[in-house]
Tab-separated table of C-alpha atoms and ligand atoms in Angstrom:
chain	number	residue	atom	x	y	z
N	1	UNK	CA	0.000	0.000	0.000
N	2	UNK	CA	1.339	3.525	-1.434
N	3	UNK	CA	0.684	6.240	1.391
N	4	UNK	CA	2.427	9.683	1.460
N	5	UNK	CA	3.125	12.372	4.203
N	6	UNK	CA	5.187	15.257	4.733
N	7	UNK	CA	7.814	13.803	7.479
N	8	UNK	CA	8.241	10.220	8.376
N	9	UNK	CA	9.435	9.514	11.596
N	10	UNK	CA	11.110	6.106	12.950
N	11	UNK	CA	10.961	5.527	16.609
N	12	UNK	CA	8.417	6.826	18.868
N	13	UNK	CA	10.894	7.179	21.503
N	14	UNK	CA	11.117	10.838	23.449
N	15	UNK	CA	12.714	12.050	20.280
N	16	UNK	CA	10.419	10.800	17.837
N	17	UNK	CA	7.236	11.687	20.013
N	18	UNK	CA	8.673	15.112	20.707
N	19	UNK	CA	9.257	15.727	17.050
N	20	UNK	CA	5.987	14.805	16.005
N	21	UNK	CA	4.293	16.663	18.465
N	22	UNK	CA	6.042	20.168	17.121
N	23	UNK	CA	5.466	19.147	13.927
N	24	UNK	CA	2.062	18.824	14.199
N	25	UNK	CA	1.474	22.160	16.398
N	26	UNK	CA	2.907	23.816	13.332
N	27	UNK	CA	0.673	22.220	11.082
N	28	UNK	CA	3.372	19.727	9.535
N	29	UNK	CA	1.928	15.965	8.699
N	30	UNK	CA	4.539	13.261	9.843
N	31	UNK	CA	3.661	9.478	10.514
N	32	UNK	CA	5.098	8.288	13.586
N	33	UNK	CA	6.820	4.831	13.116
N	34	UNK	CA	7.842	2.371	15.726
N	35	UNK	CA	8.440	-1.280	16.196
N	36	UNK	CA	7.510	-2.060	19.695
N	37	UNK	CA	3.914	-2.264	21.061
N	38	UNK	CA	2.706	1.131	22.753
N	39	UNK	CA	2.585	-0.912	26.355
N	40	UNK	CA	6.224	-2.048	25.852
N	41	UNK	CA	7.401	1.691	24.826
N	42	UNK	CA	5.087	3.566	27.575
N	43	UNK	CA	6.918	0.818	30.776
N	44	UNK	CA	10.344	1.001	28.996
N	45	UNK	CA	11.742	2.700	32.637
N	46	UNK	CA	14.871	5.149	31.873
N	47	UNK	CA	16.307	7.709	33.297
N	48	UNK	CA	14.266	10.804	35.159
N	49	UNK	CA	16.325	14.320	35.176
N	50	UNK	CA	14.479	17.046	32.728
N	51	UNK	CA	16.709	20.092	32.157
N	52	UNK	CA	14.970	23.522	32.523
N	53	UNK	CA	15.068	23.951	28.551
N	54	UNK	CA	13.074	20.727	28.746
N	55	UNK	CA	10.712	21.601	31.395
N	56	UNK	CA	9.930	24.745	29.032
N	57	UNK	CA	9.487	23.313	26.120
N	58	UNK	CA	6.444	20.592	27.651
N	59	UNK	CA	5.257	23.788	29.205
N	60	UNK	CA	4.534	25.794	26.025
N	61	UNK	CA	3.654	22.964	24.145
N	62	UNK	CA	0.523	21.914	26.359
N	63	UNK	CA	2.478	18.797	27.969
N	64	UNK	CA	3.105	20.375	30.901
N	65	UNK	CA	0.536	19.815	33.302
N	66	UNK	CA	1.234	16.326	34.768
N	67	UNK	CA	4.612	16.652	34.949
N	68	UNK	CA	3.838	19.697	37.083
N	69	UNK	CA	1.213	17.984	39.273
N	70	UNK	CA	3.252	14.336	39.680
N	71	UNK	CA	7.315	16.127	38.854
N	72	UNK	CA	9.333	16.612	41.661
N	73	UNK	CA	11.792	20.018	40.971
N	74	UNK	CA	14.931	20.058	42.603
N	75	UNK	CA	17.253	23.066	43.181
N	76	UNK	CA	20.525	21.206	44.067
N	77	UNK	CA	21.880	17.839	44.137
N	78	UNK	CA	24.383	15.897	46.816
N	79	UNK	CA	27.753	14.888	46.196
N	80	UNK	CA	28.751	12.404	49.262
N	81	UNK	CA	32.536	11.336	49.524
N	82	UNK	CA	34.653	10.551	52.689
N	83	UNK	CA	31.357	10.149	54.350
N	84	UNK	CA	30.712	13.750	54.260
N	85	UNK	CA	27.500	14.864	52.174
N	86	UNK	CA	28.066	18.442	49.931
N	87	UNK	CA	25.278	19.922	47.848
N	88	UNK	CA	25.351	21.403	44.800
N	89	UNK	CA	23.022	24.823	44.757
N	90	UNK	CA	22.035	24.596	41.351
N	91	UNK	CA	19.438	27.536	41.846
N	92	UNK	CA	21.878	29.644	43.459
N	93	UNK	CA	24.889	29.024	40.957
N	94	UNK	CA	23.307	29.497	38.365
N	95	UNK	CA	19.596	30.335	38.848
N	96	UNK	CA	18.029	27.463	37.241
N	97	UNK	CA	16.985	24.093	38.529
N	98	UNK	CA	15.572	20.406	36.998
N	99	UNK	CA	12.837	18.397	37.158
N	100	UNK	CA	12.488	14.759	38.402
N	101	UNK	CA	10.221	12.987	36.367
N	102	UNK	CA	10.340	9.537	34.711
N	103	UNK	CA	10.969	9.466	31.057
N	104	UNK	CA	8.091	7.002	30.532
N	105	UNK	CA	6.323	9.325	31.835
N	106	UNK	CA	7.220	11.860	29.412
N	107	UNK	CA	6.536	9.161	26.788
N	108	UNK	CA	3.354	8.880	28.082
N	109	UNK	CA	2.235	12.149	27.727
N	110	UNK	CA	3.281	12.462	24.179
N	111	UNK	CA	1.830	9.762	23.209
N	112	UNK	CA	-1.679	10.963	25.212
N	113	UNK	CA	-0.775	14.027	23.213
N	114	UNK	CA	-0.291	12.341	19.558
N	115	UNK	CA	-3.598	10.101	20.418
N	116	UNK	CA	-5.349	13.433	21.220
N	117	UNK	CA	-4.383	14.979	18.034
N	118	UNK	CA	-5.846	11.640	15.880
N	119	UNK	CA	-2.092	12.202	14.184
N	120	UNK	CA	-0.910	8.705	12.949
N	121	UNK	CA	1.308	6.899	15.379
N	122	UNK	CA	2.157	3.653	14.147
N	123	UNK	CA	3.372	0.351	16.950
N	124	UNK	CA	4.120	-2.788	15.677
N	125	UNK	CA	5.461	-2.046	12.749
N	126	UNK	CA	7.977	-4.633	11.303
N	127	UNK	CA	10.458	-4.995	8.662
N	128	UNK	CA	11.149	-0.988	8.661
N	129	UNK	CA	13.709	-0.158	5.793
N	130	UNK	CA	14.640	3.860	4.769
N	131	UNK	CA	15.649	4.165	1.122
N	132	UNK	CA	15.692	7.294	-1.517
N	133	UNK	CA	16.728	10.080	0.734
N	134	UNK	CA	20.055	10.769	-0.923
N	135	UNK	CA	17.997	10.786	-4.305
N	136	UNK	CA	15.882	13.205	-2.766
N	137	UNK	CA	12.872	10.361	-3.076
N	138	UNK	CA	13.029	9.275	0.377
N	139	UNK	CA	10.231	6.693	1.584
N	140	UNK	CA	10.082	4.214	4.779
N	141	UNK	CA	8.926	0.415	4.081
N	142	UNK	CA	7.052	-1.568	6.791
N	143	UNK	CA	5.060	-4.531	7.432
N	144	UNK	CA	2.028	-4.273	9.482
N	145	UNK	CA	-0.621	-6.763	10.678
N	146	UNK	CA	0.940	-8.801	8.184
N	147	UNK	CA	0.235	-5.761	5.351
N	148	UNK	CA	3.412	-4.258	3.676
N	149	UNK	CA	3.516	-0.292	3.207
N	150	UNK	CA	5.127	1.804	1.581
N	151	UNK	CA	5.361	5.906	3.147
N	152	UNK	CA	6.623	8.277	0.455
N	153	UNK	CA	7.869	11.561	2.274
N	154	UNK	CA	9.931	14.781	1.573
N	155	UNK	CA	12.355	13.925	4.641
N	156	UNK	CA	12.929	11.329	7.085
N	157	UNK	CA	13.621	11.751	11.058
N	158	UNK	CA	15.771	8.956	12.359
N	159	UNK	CA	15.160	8.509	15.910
N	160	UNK	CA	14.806	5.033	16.311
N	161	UNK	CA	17.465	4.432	19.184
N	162	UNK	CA	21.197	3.276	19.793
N	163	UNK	CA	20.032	-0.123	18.068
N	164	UNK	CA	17.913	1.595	15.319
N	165	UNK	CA	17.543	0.591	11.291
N	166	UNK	CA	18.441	4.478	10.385
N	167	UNK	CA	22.202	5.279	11.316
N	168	UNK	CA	23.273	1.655	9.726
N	169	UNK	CA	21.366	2.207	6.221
N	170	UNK	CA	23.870	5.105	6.246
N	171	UNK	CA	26.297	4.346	2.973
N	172	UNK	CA	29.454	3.158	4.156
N	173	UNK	CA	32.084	6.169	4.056
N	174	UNK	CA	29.430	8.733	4.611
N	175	UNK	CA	29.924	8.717	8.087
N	176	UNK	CA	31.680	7.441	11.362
N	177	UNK	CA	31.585	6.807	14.646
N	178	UNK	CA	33.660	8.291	18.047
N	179	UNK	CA	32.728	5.940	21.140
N	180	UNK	CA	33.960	4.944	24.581
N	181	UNK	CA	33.357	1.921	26.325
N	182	UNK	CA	33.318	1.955	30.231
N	183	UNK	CA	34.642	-1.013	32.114
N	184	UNK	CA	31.419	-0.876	34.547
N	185	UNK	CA	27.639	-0.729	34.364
N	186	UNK	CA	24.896	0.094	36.809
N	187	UNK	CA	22.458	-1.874	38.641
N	188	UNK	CA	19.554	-0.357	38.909
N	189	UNK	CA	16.373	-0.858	41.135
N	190	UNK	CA	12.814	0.654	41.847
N	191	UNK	CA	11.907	0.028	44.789
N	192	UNK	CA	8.392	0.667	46.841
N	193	UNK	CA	10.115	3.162	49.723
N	194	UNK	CA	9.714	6.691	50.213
N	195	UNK	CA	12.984	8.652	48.850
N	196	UNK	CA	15.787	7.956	51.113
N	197	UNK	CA	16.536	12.135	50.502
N	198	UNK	CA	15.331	15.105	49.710
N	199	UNK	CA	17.763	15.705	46.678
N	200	UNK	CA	19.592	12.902	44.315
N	201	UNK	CA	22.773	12.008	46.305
N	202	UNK	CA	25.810	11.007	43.744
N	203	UNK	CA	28.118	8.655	46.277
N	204	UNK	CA	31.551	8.111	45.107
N	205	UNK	CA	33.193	5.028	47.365
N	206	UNK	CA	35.897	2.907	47.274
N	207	UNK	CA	33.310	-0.191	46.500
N	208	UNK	CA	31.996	1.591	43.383
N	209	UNK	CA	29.419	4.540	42.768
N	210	UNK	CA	25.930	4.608	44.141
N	211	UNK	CA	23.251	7.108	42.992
N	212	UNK	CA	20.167	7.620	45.274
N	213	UNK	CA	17.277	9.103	43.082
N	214	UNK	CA	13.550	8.625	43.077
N	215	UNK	CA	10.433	8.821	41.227
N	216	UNK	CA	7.635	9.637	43.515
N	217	UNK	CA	7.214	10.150	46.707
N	218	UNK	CA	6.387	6.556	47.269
N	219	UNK	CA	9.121	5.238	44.247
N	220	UNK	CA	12.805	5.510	44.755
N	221	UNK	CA	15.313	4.746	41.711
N	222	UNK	CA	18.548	3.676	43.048
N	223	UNK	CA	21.663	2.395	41.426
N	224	UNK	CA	25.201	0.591	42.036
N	225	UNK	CA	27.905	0.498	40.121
N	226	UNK	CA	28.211	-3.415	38.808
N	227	UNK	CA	30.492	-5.207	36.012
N	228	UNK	CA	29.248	-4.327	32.748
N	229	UNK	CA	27.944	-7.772	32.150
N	230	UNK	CA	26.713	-8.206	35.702
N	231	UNK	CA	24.259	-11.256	36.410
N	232	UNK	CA	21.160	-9.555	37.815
N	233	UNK	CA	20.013	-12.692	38.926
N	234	UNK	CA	23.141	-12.835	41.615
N	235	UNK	CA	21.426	-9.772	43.244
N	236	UNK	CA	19.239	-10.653	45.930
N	237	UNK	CA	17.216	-7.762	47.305
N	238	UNK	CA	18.949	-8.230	50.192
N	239	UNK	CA	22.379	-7.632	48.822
N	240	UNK	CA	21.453	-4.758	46.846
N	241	UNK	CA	20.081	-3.013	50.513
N	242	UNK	CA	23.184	-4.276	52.239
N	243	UNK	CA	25.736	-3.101	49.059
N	244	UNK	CA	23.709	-0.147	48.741
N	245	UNK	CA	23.835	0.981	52.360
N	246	UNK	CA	27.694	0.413	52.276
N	247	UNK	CA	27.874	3.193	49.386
N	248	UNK	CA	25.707	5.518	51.151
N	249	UNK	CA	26.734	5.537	54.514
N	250	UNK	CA	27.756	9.212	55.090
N	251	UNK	CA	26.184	11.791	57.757
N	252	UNK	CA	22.798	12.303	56.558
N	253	UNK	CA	22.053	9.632	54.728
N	254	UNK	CA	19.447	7.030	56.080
N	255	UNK	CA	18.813	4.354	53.249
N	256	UNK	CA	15.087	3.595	53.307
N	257	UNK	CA	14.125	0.327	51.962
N	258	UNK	CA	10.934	-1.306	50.959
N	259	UNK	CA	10.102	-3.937	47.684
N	260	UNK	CA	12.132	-3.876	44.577
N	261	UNK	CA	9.915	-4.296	41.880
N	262	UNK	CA	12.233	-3.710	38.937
N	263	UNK	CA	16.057	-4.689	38.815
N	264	UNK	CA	18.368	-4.469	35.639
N	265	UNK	CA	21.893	-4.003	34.342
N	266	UNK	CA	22.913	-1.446	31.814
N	267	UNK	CA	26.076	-1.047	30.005
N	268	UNK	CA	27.451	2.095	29.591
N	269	UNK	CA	29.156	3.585	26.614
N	270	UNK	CA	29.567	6.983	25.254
N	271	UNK	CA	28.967	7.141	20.872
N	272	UNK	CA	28.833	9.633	18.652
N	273	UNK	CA	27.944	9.227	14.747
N	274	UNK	CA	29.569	12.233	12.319
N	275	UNK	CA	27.501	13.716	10.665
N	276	UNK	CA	23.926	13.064	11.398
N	277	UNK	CA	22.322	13.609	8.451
N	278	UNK	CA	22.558	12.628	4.902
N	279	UNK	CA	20.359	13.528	2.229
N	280	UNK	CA	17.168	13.900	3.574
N	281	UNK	CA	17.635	11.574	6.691
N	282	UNK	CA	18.381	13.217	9.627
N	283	UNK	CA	19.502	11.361	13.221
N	284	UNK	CA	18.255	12.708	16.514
N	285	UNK	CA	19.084	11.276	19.555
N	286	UNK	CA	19.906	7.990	20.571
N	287	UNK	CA	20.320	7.318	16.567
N	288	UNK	CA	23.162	9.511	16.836
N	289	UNK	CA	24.643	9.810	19.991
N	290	UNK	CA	24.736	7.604	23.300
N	291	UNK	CA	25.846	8.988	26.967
N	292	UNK	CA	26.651	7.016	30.126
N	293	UNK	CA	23.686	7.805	32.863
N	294	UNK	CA	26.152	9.549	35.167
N	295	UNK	CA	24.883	13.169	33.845
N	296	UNK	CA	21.301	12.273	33.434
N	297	UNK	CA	21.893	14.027	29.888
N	298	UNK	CA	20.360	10.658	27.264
N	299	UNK	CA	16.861	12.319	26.975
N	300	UNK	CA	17.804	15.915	27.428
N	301	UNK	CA	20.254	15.430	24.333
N	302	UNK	CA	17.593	13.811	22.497
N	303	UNK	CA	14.664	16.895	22.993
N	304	UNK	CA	18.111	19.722	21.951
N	305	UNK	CA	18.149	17.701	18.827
N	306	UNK	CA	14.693	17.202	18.081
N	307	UNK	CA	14.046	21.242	18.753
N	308	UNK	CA	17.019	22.067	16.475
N	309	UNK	CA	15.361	19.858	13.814
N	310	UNK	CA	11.857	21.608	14.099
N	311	UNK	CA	13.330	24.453	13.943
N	312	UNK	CA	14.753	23.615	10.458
N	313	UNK	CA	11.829	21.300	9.213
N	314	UNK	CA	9.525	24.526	9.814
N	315	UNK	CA	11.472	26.753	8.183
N	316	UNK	CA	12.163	24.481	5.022
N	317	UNK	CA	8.579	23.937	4.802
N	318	UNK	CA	7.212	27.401	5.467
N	319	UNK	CA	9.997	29.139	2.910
N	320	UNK	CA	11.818	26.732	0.875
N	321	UNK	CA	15.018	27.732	2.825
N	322	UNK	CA	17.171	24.778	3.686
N	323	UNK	CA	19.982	26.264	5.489
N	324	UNK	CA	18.808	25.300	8.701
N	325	UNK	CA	18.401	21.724	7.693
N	326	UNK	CA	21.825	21.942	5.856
N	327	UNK	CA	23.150	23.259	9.141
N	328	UNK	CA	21.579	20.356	11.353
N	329	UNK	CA	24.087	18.475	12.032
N	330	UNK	CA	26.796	20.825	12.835
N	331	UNK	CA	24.890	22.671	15.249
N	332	UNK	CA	23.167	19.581	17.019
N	333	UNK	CA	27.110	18.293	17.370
N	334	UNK	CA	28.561	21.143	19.076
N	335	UNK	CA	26.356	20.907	21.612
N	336	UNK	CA	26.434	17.059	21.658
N	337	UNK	CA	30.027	17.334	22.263
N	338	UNK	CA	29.710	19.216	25.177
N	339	UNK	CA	27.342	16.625	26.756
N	340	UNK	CA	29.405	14.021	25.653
N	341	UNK	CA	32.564	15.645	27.418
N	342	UNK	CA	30.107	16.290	30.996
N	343	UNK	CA	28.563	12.797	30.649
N	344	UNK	CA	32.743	11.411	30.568
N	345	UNK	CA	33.385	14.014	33.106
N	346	UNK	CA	31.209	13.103	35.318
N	347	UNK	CA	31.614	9.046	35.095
N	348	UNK	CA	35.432	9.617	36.188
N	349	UNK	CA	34.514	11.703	39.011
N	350	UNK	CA	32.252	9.206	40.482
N	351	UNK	CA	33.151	5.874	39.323
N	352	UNK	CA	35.924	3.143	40.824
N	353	UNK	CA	38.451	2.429	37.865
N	354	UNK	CA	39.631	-1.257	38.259
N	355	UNK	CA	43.759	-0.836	37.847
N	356	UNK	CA	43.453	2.821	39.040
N	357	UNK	CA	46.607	3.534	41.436
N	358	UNK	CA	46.445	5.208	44.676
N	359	UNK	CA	47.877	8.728	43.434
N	360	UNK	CA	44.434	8.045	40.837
N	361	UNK	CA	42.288	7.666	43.673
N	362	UNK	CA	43.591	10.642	45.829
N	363	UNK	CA	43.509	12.910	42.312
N	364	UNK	CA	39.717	11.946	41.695
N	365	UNK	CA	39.008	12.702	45.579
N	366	UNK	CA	40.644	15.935	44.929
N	367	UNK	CA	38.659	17.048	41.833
N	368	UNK	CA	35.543	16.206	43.894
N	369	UNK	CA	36.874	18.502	46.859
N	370	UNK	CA	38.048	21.145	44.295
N	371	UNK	CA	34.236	21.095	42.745
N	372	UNK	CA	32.082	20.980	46.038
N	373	UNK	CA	34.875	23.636	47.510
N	374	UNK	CA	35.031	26.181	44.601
N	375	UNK	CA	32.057	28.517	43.751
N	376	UNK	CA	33.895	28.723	40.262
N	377	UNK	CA	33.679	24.962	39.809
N	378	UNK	CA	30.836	24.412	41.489
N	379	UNK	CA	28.600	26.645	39.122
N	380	UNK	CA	30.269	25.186	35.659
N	381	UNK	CA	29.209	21.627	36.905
N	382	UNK	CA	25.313	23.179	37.494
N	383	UNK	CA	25.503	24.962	34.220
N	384	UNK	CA	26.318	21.769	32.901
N	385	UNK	CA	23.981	19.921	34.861
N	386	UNK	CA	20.542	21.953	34.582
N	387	UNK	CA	21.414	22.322	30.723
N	388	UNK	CA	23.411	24.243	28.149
N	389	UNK	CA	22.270	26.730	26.409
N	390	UNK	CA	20.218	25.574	23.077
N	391	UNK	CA	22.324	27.197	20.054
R	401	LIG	N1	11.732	0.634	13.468
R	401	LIG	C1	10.885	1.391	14.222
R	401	LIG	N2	11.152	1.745	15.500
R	401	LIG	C2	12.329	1.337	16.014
R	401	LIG	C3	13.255	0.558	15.294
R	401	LIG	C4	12.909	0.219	13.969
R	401	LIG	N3	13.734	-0.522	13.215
R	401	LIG	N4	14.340	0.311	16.105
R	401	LIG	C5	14.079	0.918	17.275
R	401	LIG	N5	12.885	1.524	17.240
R	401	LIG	C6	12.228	2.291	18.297
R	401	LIG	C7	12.458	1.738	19.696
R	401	LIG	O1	11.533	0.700	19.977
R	401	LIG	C8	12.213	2.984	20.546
R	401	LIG	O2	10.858	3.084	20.921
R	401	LIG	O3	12.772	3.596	18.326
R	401	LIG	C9	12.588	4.157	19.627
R	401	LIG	C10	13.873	4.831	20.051
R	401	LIG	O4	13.643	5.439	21.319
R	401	LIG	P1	14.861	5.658	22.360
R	401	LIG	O5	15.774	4.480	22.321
R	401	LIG	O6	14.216	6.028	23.665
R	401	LIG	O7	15.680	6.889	21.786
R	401	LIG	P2	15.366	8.450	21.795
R	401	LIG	O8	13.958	8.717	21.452
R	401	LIG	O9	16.459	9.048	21.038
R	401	LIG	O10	15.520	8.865	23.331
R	401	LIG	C11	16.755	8.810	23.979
R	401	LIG	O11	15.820	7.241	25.476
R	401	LIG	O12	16.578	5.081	25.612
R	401	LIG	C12	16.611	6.298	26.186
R	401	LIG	O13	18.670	6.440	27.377
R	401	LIG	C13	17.988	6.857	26.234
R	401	LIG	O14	17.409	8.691	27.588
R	401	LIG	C14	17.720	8.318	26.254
R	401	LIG	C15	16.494	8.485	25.403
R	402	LIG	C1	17.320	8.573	37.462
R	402	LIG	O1	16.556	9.069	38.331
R	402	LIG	O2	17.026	7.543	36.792
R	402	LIG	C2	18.681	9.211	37.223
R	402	LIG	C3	18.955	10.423	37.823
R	402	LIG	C4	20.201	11.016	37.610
R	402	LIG	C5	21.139	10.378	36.827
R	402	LIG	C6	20.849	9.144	36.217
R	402	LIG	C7	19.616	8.551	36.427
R	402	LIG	O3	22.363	10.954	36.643
């Protein structure tokens, strides 16, 4: 079956969602196109920091409203080392804060969104193939319900994820990849317990990093630093407390526990494709670029893209003028970079580096004193941290 629209996008992910929903508020068709079912992609549970520019952006865009009834905002965050805690004034460094609020539940919202706006949002889809878009004929194929499709379109938004069809139909010498593979991974858990804090608490320890974060008042999202290819079946709920309470001991901390109802492993890896765009197939977010969790920066990286891309769709569309879609993927990557270099940053600070020597150690307890002890450092971290500026 022949169908046509104006943008097709692949993944209905936070970037893919997101995109379609600005495309449709300015009054752009696209055909949202994703493999999974919608109750797979609405539980997938990620991370939960929204940067300011983030919290803005569902604000204007009418997406706002649970995320400002159920969201939790937070001013600051906790460093603990040497089983001292040290927190992190975002507001009063740099006068902006973030939002803690699950990513599925961001997902969910666009998708209530999409469904609200009868604009075509397409699970299950199988078999999905890009072709034409360096011909300037672009068009997605799919099977679904057993039907085959084919979606003519003027452009094509890749945002179908890290293990996506888009970045690898990318002809071979158009492009390459920059990554970084980390030696560790996180365990994380959600667990029925009120949060153990008031604020996320980032523990560095000589047994590996801890993060204390949360998702509710009733829902707490912890982690532990693990082996990258960690048996999550070896983790009892009682070890996790017990290894977990180790990290966090400090002065202030009191671990509250209570059921674990979700427990996984995730690798971590930072990747960057050059460029992201080719033809008329352009990458946003996980499709192009991948972050370790330490900076809470995977979704937040995803929505810069996606509004840069907008941007340039609208434009195209509205006046014929392509520069800003010609420009794409150099402005999306100067700002990537900069994530990419806080997202390493950050993992070094916190993180236990197997073959590290003792002069390591004592230089990675230093940078943490240097940060939590120097207004200077202090406010490029929450700069970095509530979000960079846009463009
Ligand atoms: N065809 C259609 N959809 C696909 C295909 C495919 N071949 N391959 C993957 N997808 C879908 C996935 O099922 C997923 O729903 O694309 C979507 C990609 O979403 P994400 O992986 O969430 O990527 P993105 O929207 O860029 O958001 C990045 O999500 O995974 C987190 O840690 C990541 O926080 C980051 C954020
Ligand atoms: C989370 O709440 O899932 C979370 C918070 C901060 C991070 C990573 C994950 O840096």
């Amino acid at each position: 079956m022949q169908e046509r629209t104006q943008v097709a996008i692949i993944g209905a992910g936070p970037a893919g969602l997101l995109l379609g929903h600005l495309l449709h508020l300015a009054g752009i068709e696209s055909v949202v196109i994703e493999a999974r079912s919608r109750p797979y992609v609405e539980n997938r549970v990620r991370a939960g920091v929204l940067e300011h520019h983030v919290v803005d952006v569902l604000d204007q865009t009418g997406l706002g409203e649970r995320m400002r009834r159920e969201g939790l905002p937070h001013e600051g965050t906790q460093f603990l080392f040497g089983a001292k805690l040290h927190r992190i004034d975002f507001q009063a460094l740099v006068g902006h804060s973030v939002m803690v609020y699950g990513q599925h539940e961001v997902v969910r919202d666009l998708i209530a969104a999409r469904q609200a706006a009868g604009a075509p949002l397409l699970f299950d889809c199988e078999d999905v193939a890009v072709a034409g878009y360096e011909a300037g004929s672009p068009a997605v194929r799919y099977v679904r319900d057993g039907q085959a499709h084919t979606l003519d379109c003027d452009l094509i938004a890749g945002c179908d994820g890290f293990h996506g069809v888009c970045r690898p139909s990318l002809p071979p010498g158009t492009w390459r990849g920059f990554d970084r593979v980390y030696p560790f991974g996180w365990l994380g858990i959600l667990a029925e317990a009120p949060p153990s804090s008031d604020e996320l608490v980032y523990a560095n320890h000589e047994r590996g990093f801890a993060l204390l974060s949360m998702r509710s008042p009733t829902v707490q999202r912890m982690y532990l630093q693990c082996a990258p290819d960690e048996d999550v079946e070896a983790w009892s709920d009682d070890r996790v407390w017990s290894e977990l309470s180790r990290r966090l001991s400090g002065d202030g901390v009191t671990l509250r526990t209570g059921r674990i109802f979700q427990k996984s492993v995730t690798p971590m890896r930072s990747f960057v494709a050059e460029p992201m765009q080719c033809g008329r197939l352009f990458l946003a977010g996980d499709a192009a670029h991948i972050v370790p969790p330490t900076g809470a920066k995977g979704m937040n990286s995803a929505v810069a893209d996606v509004l840069l891309l907008s941007r340039a769709i609208e434009r195209w569309v509205g006046t014929g003028d392509d520069v800003g879609l010609a420009s794409y993927s150099a402005a999306a990557l100067r700002r990537i970079w900069k994530v990419q270099r806080f997202s390493w940053w950050m993992t070094t600070l916190f993180h236990r580096f197997d073959g590290a020597s003792d002069f390591d150690r004592r230089v990675q307890l230093a940078e943490l004193d240097y940060v939590v002890g120097s207004r200077e450092a202090a406010a490029a971290l929450a700069e970095n941290y509530v979000g960079l500026p846009l463009s």
